[in-house]
Amino acid sequence: METKSSAVRAYRWEPDGLWLLDQRRLPAEERWVACRRPEDVARAIREMVVRGAPLIGVAGAYGVALACRLHAGDPDAVERAAEQLRTARPTAINLAWAVDRVMARLRREGYAAELAAEEAGRLADEDQHSCWRIGEAGATLMPVEGGVLTHCNTGALATAGIGTAAGVIRRAVARGHRLRVYATETRPYLQGARLTAWELSREGIDVTVITDGMAGYVMQKGLVQAVVVGADRVARNGDVANKIGTYGLAVLARAHGIPFYVAAPYSSVDLSLPDGDAIPIEHRDPAEVTQVAGVEVAPPGVPALHPAFDVTPAHLVTAIITDRGVRYPPYLRSLPLEEATAP
Ligand SMILES: CSC[C@H]1O[C@H](OP(=O)(O)O)[C@H](O)[C@@H]1O
């Protein structure tokens, strides 16, 4: 299965450690950060040097390999480092899932850095193939010609492959769909304006940045024929946690009769949670809201909310595009995602 593309690569596992493309500096500057200790990786995840549900899972997995190197012969120290990695950000299940998978192998076979790195590499390869399968499954759902709105960044800067929602867009364009992509800026970190616009434009994909507040306008004007977003965690009933603002897009899409697709690997599905109310929502530093490029835009002392994610109820989701096929409601409402089968 072809999985390569011209998509950018956001991480490199090298003999001296894990190198991460510093996504806080894009698109102005392509600067790499070296992580040689597990706490370097945990900090990079917390500070969003690296971000994106599947990709922070891969980074966390390599962080375990760094922990085995640093704490050779001290399994308890590796366990403590793994706990710091798996809890660096709470919402994306991929992080805990990936770290737990590597640790399960180490507990069986020994706390060797080579084993951890091998398992992290397998995770990355699996995510590359998963992105490709998601892209292929979702491409057929995209308009042959028209506007597609996407939120946040779900591409090669969020995964080890071509992306989830952005992977759907990439594969649809590769198949000849004539798409105009509307990328919401995605305040406050600006994943859309800074990252998605950078990723897609450098590949010649027609992308237009809009403010988050323009989503209703482009839908009302008939400029958008589909919405496709990613996910950080999907509950058993199909409720979806994703970047803040996703829920509003789903409501707008439903009001305008526009299909609202979620693209996510099964590694983002958390069958232990019955519905979206149980998904932990990360609240980040309010200064990320009140400051733009380091400039205070709100009066000093005025508080700001900063939930980094929201939950879209399954009934607003047209379909979830996964690496195991497309899932349609009401299956998502009546059956756990795992047992649901495409109609
Ligand atoms: C491939 S899904 C990426 C997912 O992660 C993003 O969150 P963040 O940028 O805070 O890591 C966003 O929710 C995307 O949909």
Short mmCIF file of C-alpha atoms and ligand atoms in Angstrom, two decimals:
data_model
loop_
_atom_site.label_atom_id
_atom_site.label_comp_id
_atom_site.label_asym_id
_atom_site.label_seq_id
_atom_site.Cartn_x
_atom_site.Cartn_y
_atom_site.Cartn_z
CA MET A 1 0.00 0.00 0.00
CA GLU A 2 1.39 3.36 -1.00
CA THR A 3 1.59 5.58 2.04
CA LYS A 4 4.21 8.12 1.06
CA SER A 5 3.33 11.56 -0.19
CA SER A 6 4.99 14.93 -0.46
CA ALA A 7 3.55 15.76 2.94
CA VAL A 8 5.90 17.36 5.42
CA ARG A 9 7.38 15.25 8.24
CA ALA A 10 7.08 16.67 11.76
CA TYR A 11 9.39 14.31 13.69
CA ARG A 12 12.63 12.33 13.24
CA TRP A 13 13.98 9.54 15.44
CA GLU A 14 17.76 9.87 15.32
CA PRO A 15 20.62 8.10 17.18
CA ASP A 16 20.90 11.10 19.54
CA GLY A 17 17.18 11.40 20.28
CA LEU A 18 13.80 12.56 19.02
CA TRP A 19 13.81 15.65 16.82
CA LEU A 20 10.55 17.61 16.57
CA LEU A 21 9.58 20.34 14.13
CA ASP A 22 8.61 23.23 16.42
CA GLN A 23 5.03 23.84 15.33
CA ARG A 24 4.77 26.99 17.44
CA ARG A 25 7.10 28.73 14.97
CA LEU A 26 5.44 27.65 11.69
CA PRO A 27 4.95 28.91 9.08
CA ALA A 28 7.48 31.68 9.63
CA GLU A 29 10.32 29.41 10.67
CA GLU A 30 11.14 25.71 10.33
CA ARG A 31 13.09 25.07 13.54
CA TRP A 32 13.76 21.60 14.98
CA VAL A 33 13.89 20.83 18.69
CA ALA A 34 16.03 17.96 20.04
CA CYS A 35 14.54 15.80 22.80
CA ARG A 36 17.14 13.66 24.56
CA ARG A 37 15.30 13.00 27.83
CA PRO A 38 11.70 11.84 28.41
CA GLU A 39 10.92 15.09 30.20
CA ASP A 40 11.96 16.97 27.04
CA VAL A 41 9.25 15.08 25.15
CA ALA A 42 6.64 15.59 27.88
CA ARG A 43 7.36 19.31 27.87
CA ALA A 44 7.24 19.46 24.05
CA ILE A 45 3.80 17.84 24.14
CA ARG A 46 2.52 20.11 26.92
CA GLU A 47 3.84 23.25 25.21
CA MET A 48 2.58 22.09 21.79
CA VAL A 49 5.94 22.03 20.10
CA VAL A 50 4.43 18.81 18.80
CA ARG A 51 0.65 18.36 18.69
CA GLY A 52 -2.12 16.41 17.06
CA ALA A 53 -3.69 13.33 18.58
CA PRO A 54 -1.85 10.58 16.64
CA LEU A 55 1.46 12.43 16.53
CA ILE A 56 1.68 13.09 20.25
CA GLY A 57 1.11 9.37 20.67
CA VAL A 58 4.12 8.64 18.47
CA ALA A 59 6.18 11.27 20.31
CA GLY A 60 5.19 9.84 23.69
CA ALA A 61 6.16 6.36 22.52
CA TYR A 62 9.65 7.55 21.53
CA GLY A 63 9.80 9.38 24.86
CA VAL A 64 9.59 5.97 26.55
CA ALA A 65 12.66 4.87 24.56
CA LEU A 66 14.51 7.93 25.85
CA ALA A 67 13.42 7.02 29.38
CA CYS A 68 14.88 3.50 28.96
CA ARG A 69 18.17 5.03 27.82
CA LEU A 70 18.31 7.53 30.66
CA HIS A 71 17.17 5.10 33.35
CA ALA A 72 18.83 1.90 32.10
CA GLY A 73 18.52 -0.75 34.82
CA ASP A 74 15.89 1.23 36.75
CA PRO A 75 12.41 0.05 35.65
CA ASP A 76 10.71 2.09 38.37
CA ALA A 77 12.21 5.29 36.97
CA VAL A 78 11.07 4.29 33.46
CA GLU A 79 7.55 3.68 34.82
CA ARG A 80 7.54 7.12 36.44
CA ALA A 81 8.75 8.77 33.24
CA ALA A 82 6.08 6.92 31.24
CA GLU A 83 3.40 8.24 33.59
CA GLN A 84 4.64 11.79 32.98
CA LEU A 85 4.50 11.20 29.24
CA ARG A 86 1.07 9.59 29.12
CA THR A 87 -0.50 12.41 31.14
CA ALA A 88 1.19 15.34 29.38
CA ARG A 89 -2.15 16.22 27.72
CA PRO A 90 -5.46 14.66 28.83
CA THR A 91 -7.91 14.73 25.91
CA ALA A 92 -6.33 12.83 23.02
CA ILE A 93 -6.58 9.14 23.97
CA ASN A 94 -3.81 8.35 21.47
CA LEU A 95 -1.11 9.60 23.87
CA ALA A 96 -1.99 7.32 26.76
CA TRP A 97 -2.81 4.46 24.39
CA ALA A 98 0.57 4.69 22.65
CA VAL A 99 2.62 4.97 25.85
CA ASP A 100 0.65 2.11 27.44
CA ARG A 101 1.27 -0.09 24.40
CA VAL A 102 5.04 0.45 24.56
CA MET A 103 5.10 -0.07 28.32
CA ALA A 104 3.10 -3.29 28.03
CA ARG A 105 5.78 -4.68 25.72
CA LEU A 106 8.61 -3.55 28.03
CA ARG A 107 6.94 -5.20 31.03
CA ARG A 108 6.78 -8.43 29.04
CA GLU A 109 10.15 -8.35 27.32
CA GLY A 110 12.36 -6.05 29.41
CA TYR A 111 12.96 -2.30 29.67
CA ALA A 112 15.28 -2.02 26.68
CA ALA A 113 15.44 1.25 24.74
CA GLU A 114 15.73 -0.69 21.47
CA LEU A 115 12.44 -2.47 22.13
CA ALA A 116 10.67 0.79 22.99
CA ALA A 117 12.04 2.50 19.89
CA GLU A 118 11.03 -0.48 17.74
CA GLU A 119 7.48 -0.37 19.11
CA ALA A 120 7.29 3.40 18.61
CA GLY A 121 8.41 2.89 15.02
CA ARG A 122 5.69 0.29 14.53
CA LEU A 123 3.12 2.77 15.90
CA ALA A 124 4.32 5.39 13.44
CA ASP A 125 4.17 2.95 10.52
CA GLU A 126 0.68 1.85 11.54
CA ASP A 127 -0.45 5.47 11.73
CA GLN A 128 0.93 6.12 8.24
CA HIS A 129 -1.12 3.22 6.88
CA SER A 130 -4.12 4.26 8.98
CA CYS A 131 -4.03 7.79 7.54
CA TRP A 132 -3.88 6.37 4.03
CA ARG A 133 -6.89 4.10 4.65
CA ILE A 134 -8.84 6.99 6.20
CA GLY A 135 -7.94 9.17 3.24
CA GLU A 136 -9.01 6.56 0.72
CA ALA A 137 -12.29 5.83 2.55
CA GLY A 138 -13.13 9.50 2.98
CA ALA A 139 -12.14 10.71 -0.48
CA THR A 140 -15.24 9.11 -2.00
CA LEU A 141 -17.43 11.17 0.36
CA MET A 142 -15.96 14.49 -0.76
CA PRO A 143 -17.66 16.56 -3.48
CA VAL A 144 -16.26 16.01 -6.95
CA GLU A 145 -16.14 19.78 -7.19
CA GLY A 146 -16.83 22.25 -4.42
CA GLY A 147 -15.88 23.69 -1.07
CA VAL A 148 -14.74 21.67 1.93
CA LEU A 149 -14.36 23.28 5.33
CA THR A 150 -11.88 21.89 7.82
CA HIS A 151 -10.93 22.96 11.35
CA CYS A 152 -7.62 22.99 13.19
CA ASN A 153 -4.79 20.93 11.73
CA THR A 154 -5.23 17.26 11.03
CA GLY A 155 -2.48 16.70 8.51
CA ALA A 156 1.14 15.55 8.48
CA LEU A 157 1.76 17.94 11.40
CA ALA A 158 -0.77 16.03 13.49
CA THR A 159 0.00 12.45 12.44
CA ALA A 160 2.84 10.25 11.23
CA GLY A 161 1.25 10.10 7.78
CA ILE A 162 -0.80 12.20 5.39
CA GLY A 163 -3.28 13.14 8.11
CA THR A 164 -6.84 12.30 9.00
CA ALA A 165 -9.26 14.97 7.75
CA ALA A 166 -6.42 16.53 5.77
CA GLY A 167 -5.62 13.05 4.49
CA VAL A 168 -9.17 12.78 3.17
CA ILE A 169 -8.66 16.10 1.40
CA ARG A 170 -5.26 15.04 0.02
CA ARG A 171 -6.58 11.75 -1.36
CA ALA A 172 -9.68 13.39 -2.84
CA VAL A 173 -7.54 15.96 -4.64
CA ALA A 174 -5.17 13.20 -5.79
CA ARG A 175 -8.19 11.40 -7.26
CA GLY A 176 -9.14 14.50 -9.24
CA HIS A 177 -11.73 16.13 -6.99
CA ARG A 178 -11.65 19.85 -7.60
CA LEU A 179 -11.81 21.13 -4.02
CA ARG A 180 -11.55 24.57 -2.54
CA VAL A 181 -10.55 24.08 1.08
CA TYR A 182 -11.68 26.60 3.68
CA ALA A 183 -9.36 26.35 6.68
CA THR A 184 -10.68 28.00 9.80
CA GLU A 185 -7.90 29.89 11.55
CA THR A 186 -8.69 27.98 14.77
CA ARG A 187 -8.06 30.44 17.55
CA PRO A 188 -6.10 30.70 19.77
CA TYR A 189 -3.20 28.48 18.62
CA LEU A 190 -4.11 29.14 14.96
CA GLN A 191 -3.53 25.56 13.76
CA GLY A 192 -5.62 26.31 10.67
CA ALA A 193 -4.16 29.64 9.60
CA ARG A 194 -0.59 28.65 10.44
CA LEU A 195 -0.36 24.90 9.92
CA THR A 196 -3.12 23.66 7.60
CA ALA A 197 -2.70 26.59 5.24
CA TRP A 198 1.06 25.96 5.20
CA GLU A 199 0.73 22.21 4.67
CA LEU A 200 -1.86 22.35 1.89
CA SER A 201 -0.57 25.42 0.03
CA ARG A 202 2.96 23.99 -0.22
CA GLU A 203 1.39 21.03 -2.09
CA GLY A 204 -0.61 23.25 -4.43
CA ILE A 205 -3.97 22.45 -2.83
CA ASP A 206 -6.49 25.33 -3.11
CA VAL A 207 -6.80 26.54 0.49
CA THR A 208 -8.38 29.73 1.82
CA VAL A 209 -8.03 30.85 5.42
CA ILE A 210 -11.17 32.12 7.15
CA THR A 211 -11.70 33.35 10.65
CA ASP A 212 -13.59 31.00 12.95
CA GLY A 213 -16.47 33.51 12.86
CA MET A 214 -16.79 33.23 9.06
CA ALA A 215 -17.83 29.55 9.10
CA GLY A 216 -21.54 30.41 9.09
CA TYR A 217 -21.04 32.94 6.31
CA VAL A 218 -19.35 30.52 3.88
CA MET A 219 -22.02 27.91 4.59
CA GLN A 220 -24.86 30.41 4.18
CA LYS A 221 -23.36 31.59 0.85
CA GLY A 222 -23.27 28.03 -0.47
CA LEU A 223 -19.48 27.95 -0.65
CA VAL A 224 -19.15 24.75 1.39
CA GLN A 225 -20.49 21.34 0.40
CA ALA A 226 -18.86 19.27 3.14
CA VAL A 227 -17.14 19.68 6.50
CA VAL A 228 -14.41 17.23 7.56
CA VAL A 229 -12.59 17.46 10.89
CA GLY A 230 -10.40 15.28 13.05
CA ALA A 231 -10.91 13.90 16.54
CA ASP A 232 -8.95 13.59 19.73
CA ARG A 233 -11.24 11.06 21.34
CA VAL A 234 -14.42 9.26 20.24
CA ALA A 235 -16.69 7.77 22.92
CA ARG A 236 -18.60 4.48 22.58
CA ASN A 237 -21.77 6.18 21.38
CA GLY A 238 -19.93 8.18 18.71
CA ASP A 239 -19.69 11.50 20.56
CA VAL A 240 -16.51 13.26 19.38
CA ALA A 241 -14.04 15.43 21.27
CA ASN A 242 -12.11 17.69 18.96
CA LYS A 243 -10.56 21.15 18.83
CA ILE A 244 -12.66 23.88 20.43
CA GLY A 245 -15.07 25.25 17.84
CA THR A 246 -15.89 21.88 16.29
CA TYR A 247 -19.27 21.63 18.02
CA GLY A 248 -20.33 25.01 16.63
CA LEU A 249 -19.32 23.90 13.13
CA ALA A 250 -21.43 20.75 13.51
CA VAL A 251 -24.47 22.79 14.53
CA LEU A 252 -23.97 25.18 11.61
CA ALA A 253 -23.50 22.30 9.17
CA ARG A 254 -26.70 20.65 10.36
CA ALA A 255 -28.58 23.97 10.06
CA HIS A 256 -27.40 24.26 6.44
CA GLY A 257 -27.89 20.62 5.49
CA ILE A 258 -24.15 20.15 4.93
CA PRO A 259 -22.59 16.73 5.69
CA PHE A 260 -20.31 16.83 8.75
CA TYR A 261 -17.62 14.14 8.69
CA VAL A 262 -15.16 13.15 11.39
CA ALA A 263 -11.95 11.46 10.27
CA ALA A 264 -10.09 9.53 12.94
CA PRO A 265 -8.12 6.32 13.43
CA TYR A 266 -9.47 3.64 15.75
CA SER A 267 -6.61 4.60 18.09
CA SER A 268 -8.73 7.69 18.85
CA VAL A 269 -11.73 5.58 19.91
CA ASP A 270 -12.18 5.10 23.65
CA LEU A 271 -14.69 2.31 24.19
CA SER A 272 -14.31 2.65 27.96
CA LEU A 273 -16.30 5.89 27.85
CA PRO A 274 -20.07 5.55 27.30
CA ASP A 275 -20.50 9.05 25.88
CA GLY A 276 -18.80 12.37 25.40
CA ASP A 277 -19.62 13.69 28.89
CA ALA A 278 -16.88 11.42 30.21
CA ILE A 279 -14.15 12.74 27.89
CA PRO A 280 -11.62 14.87 29.85
CA ILE A 281 -11.36 18.34 28.34
CA GLU A 282 -7.98 20.07 28.55
CA HIS A 283 -8.08 23.65 29.88
CA ARG A 284 -4.97 25.54 28.85
CA ASP A 285 -3.38 28.78 30.06
CA PRO A 286 -5.84 31.67 29.48
CA ALA A 287 -2.87 33.77 28.37
CA GLU A 288 -2.95 31.77 25.13
CA VAL A 289 -6.35 33.42 24.53
CA THR A 290 -5.60 36.94 25.73
CA GLN A 291 -2.28 37.16 23.93
CA VAL A 292 -1.77 37.14 20.15
CA ALA A 293 1.86 36.74 19.08
CA GLY A 294 2.85 37.77 22.57
CA VAL A 295 0.75 40.96 22.55
CA GLU A 296 -1.96 41.33 25.19
CA VAL A 297 -5.29 41.94 23.41
CA ALA A 298 -7.52 41.92 26.48
CA PRO A 299 -7.50 44.39 29.37
CA PRO A 300 -5.13 43.33 32.14
CA GLY A 301 -6.84 41.27 34.82
CA VAL A 302 -9.82 40.29 32.69
CA PRO A 303 -10.14 36.48 32.92
CA ALA A 304 -10.42 34.23 29.84
CA LEU A 305 -11.78 30.75 29.34
CA HIS A 306 -9.59 28.28 27.45
CA PRO A 307 -11.13 24.85 27.00
CA ALA A 308 -8.91 23.45 24.22
CA PHE A 309 -11.58 20.97 23.04
CA ASP A 310 -15.33 20.55 22.89
CA VAL A 311 -17.62 17.56 22.37
CA THR A 312 -19.85 17.12 19.33
CA PRO A 313 -22.79 14.78 19.99
CA ALA A 314 -23.04 11.78 17.67
CA HIS A 315 -26.40 12.89 16.27
CA LEU A 316 -24.70 15.85 14.58
CA VAL A 317 -22.11 13.62 12.90
CA THR A 318 -22.93 12.42 9.39
CA ALA A 319 -20.27 9.69 9.51
CA ILE A 320 -17.02 8.81 11.19
CA ILE A 321 -14.34 7.91 8.66
CA THR A 322 -11.94 5.43 10.22
CA ASP A 323 -9.08 3.22 9.09
CA ARG A 324 -11.55 0.35 9.43
CA GLY A 325 -14.21 1.89 7.22
CA VAL A 326 -16.95 4.48 7.45
CA ARG A 327 -19.41 4.36 10.36
CA TYR A 328 -22.88 5.98 10.01
CA PRO A 329 -25.40 6.86 12.68
CA PRO A 330 -27.73 5.63 14.08
CA TYR A 331 -25.29 2.78 14.55
CA LEU A 332 -23.15 5.19 16.53
CA ARG A 333 -26.09 6.00 18.77
CA SER A 334 -27.42 2.50 19.33
CA LEU A 335 -24.29 0.38 19.25
CA PRO A 336 -20.77 0.88 20.53
CA LEU A 337 -18.50 1.97 17.73
CA GLU A 338 -16.61 -1.30 17.97
CA GLU A 339 -19.71 -3.36 17.18
CA ALA A 340 -21.14 -0.98 14.62
CA THR A 341 -21.02 -2.23 11.04
CA ALA A 342 -21.43 -0.17 7.93
CA PRO A 343 -24.99 -0.50 6.57
C1 LIG B 1 -5.28 14.22 13.54
S1 LIG B 1 -6.36 14.80 14.70
C2 LIG B 1 -5.57 16.19 15.35
C3 LIG B 1 -6.44 16.87 16.37
O1 LIG B 1 -5.60 17.37 17.40
C4 LIG B 1 -5.76 18.77 17.43
O2 LIG B 1 -5.61 19.28 18.71
P1 LIG B 1 -4.20 19.97 19.12
O3 LIG B 1 -3.78 20.83 17.97
O4 LIG B 1 -4.57 20.75 20.37
O5 LIG B 1 -3.26 18.83 19.40
C5 LIG B 1 -7.15 18.99 16.92
O6 LIG B 1 -8.12 18.66 17.89
C6 LIG B 1 -7.18 18.04 15.77
O7 LIG B 1 -8.44 17.70 15.30
#
